[in-house]
Backbone as JSON, one array per atom type, in Angstrom:
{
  "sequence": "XXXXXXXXXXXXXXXXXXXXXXXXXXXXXXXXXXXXXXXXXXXXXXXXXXXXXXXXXXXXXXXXX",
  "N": [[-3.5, -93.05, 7.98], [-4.32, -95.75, 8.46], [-1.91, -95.78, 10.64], [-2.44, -94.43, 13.11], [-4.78, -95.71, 14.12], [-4.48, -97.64, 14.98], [-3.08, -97.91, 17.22], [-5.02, -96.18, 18.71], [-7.06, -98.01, 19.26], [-5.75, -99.82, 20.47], [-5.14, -98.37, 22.7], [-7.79, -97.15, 23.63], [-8.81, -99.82, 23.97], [-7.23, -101.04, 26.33], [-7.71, -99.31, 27.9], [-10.62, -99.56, 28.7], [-10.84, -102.16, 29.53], [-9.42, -101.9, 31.66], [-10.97, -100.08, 33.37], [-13.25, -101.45, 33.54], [-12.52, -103.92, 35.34], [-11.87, -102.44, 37.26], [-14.17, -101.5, 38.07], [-15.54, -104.4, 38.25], [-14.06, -104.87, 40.64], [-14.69, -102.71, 42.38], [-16.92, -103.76, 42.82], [-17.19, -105.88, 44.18], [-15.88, -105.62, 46.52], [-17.89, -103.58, 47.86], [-20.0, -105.58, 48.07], [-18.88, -107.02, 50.52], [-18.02, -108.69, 53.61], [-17.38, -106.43, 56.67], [-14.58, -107.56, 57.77], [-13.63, -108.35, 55.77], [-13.14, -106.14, 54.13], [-11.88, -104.89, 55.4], [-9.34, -105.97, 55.45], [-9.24, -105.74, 52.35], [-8.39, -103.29, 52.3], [-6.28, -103.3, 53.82], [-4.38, -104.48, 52.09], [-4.65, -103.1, 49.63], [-3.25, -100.21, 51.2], [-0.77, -101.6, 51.24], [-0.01, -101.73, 48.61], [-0.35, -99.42, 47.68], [2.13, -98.11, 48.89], [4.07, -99.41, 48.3], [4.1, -98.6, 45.95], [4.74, -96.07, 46.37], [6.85, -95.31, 47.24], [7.61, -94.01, 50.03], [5.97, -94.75, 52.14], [3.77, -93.09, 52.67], [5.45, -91.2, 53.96], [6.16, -92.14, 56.61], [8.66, -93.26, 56.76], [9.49, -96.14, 55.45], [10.38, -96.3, 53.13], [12.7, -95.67, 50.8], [15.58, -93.65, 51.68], [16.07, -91.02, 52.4], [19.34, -89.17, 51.74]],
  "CA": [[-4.65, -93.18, 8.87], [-4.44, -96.8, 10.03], [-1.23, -95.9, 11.49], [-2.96, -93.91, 14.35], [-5.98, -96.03, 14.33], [-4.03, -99.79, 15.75], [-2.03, -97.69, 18.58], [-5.74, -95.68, 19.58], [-7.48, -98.91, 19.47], [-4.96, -100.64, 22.05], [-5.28, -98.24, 24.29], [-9.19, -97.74, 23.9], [-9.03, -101.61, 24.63], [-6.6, -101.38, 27.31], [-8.68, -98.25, 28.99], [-11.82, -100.05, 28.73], [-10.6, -103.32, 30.38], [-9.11, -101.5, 33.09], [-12.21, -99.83, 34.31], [-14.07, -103.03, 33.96], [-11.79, -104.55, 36.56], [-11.82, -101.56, 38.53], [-15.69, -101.89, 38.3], [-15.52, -105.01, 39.23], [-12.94, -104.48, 42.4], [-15.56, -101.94, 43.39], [-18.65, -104.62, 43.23], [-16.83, -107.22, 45.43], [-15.46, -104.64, 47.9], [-19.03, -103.36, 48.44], [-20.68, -107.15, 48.67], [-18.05, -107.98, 51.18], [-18.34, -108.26, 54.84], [-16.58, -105.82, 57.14], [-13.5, -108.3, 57.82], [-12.81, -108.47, 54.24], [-13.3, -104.89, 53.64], [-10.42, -104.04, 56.16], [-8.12, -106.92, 54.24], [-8.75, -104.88, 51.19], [-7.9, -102.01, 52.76], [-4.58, -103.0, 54.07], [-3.46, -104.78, 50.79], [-4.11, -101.42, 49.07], [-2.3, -100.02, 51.17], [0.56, -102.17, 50.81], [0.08, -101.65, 47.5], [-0.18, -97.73, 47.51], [2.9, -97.53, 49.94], [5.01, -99.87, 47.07], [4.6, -97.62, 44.63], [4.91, -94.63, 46.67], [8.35, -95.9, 48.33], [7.88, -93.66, 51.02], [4.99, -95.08, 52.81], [3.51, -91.52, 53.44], [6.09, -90.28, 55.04], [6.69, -93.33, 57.73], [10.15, -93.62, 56.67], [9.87, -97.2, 55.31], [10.75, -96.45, 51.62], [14.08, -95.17, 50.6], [16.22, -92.92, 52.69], [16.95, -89.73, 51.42], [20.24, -88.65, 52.68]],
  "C": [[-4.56, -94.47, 9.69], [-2.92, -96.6, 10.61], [-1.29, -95.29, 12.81], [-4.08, -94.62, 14.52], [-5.33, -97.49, 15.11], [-3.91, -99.19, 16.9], [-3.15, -96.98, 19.43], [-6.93, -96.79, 19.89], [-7.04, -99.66, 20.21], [-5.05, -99.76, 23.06], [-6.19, -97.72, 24.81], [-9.46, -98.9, 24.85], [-8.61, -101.31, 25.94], [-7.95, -100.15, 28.93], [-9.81, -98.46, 29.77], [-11.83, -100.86, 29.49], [-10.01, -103.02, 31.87], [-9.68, -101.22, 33.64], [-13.14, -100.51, 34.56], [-13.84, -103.69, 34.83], [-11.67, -103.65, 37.09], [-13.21, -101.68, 39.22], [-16.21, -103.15, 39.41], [-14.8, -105.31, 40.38], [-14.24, -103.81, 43.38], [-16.68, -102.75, 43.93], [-18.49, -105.81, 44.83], [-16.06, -106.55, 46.57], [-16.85, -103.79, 48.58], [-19.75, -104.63, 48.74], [-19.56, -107.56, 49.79], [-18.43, -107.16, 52.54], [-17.12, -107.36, 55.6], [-14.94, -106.47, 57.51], [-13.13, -108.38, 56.38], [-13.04, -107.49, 53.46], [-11.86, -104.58, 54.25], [-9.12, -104.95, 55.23], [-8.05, -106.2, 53.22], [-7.98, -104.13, 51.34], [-6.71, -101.9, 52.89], [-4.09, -103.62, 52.93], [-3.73, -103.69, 50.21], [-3.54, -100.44, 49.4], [-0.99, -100.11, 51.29], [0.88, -102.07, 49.22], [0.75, -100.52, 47.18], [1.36, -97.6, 48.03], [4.21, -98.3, 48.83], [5.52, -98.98, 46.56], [5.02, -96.29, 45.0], [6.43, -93.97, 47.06], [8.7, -95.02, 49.49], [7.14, -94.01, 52.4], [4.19, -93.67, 53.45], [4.27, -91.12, 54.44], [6.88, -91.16, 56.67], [7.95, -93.81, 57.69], [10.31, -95.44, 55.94], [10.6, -97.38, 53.87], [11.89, -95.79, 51.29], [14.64, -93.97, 51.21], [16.68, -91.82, 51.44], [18.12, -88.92, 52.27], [21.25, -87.92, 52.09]]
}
């Protein structure tokens, strides 16, 4: 038993703390003025376009050839 109870308790924890900081992402992206709404905007999607490595389709992320 506690050998399924440490590994669903880390990632309880981890689950929990992540939506807390998503929470708060969301609070300070709604208190913020329109100039630092669009800054979000484009660092997420410099973010999104990272992980995506294709940049939707814009060709900037790895060549498939």
């Amino acid at each position: 038993m506690n050998q399924l109870l440490v590994p669903l308790l880390v990632v309880t924890a981890a689950t929990l703390g992540a939506g807390a900081l998503f929470l708060l992402v969301l609070m300070a992206v709604a208190g913020a003025e329109p100039a630092q709404r669009k800054a979000w905007r484009a660092w997420l999607h410099r973010i999104v376009c990272k992980i995506s490595f294709d940049c939707f389709g814009r060709g900037h992320g790895i060549s498939r050839s």
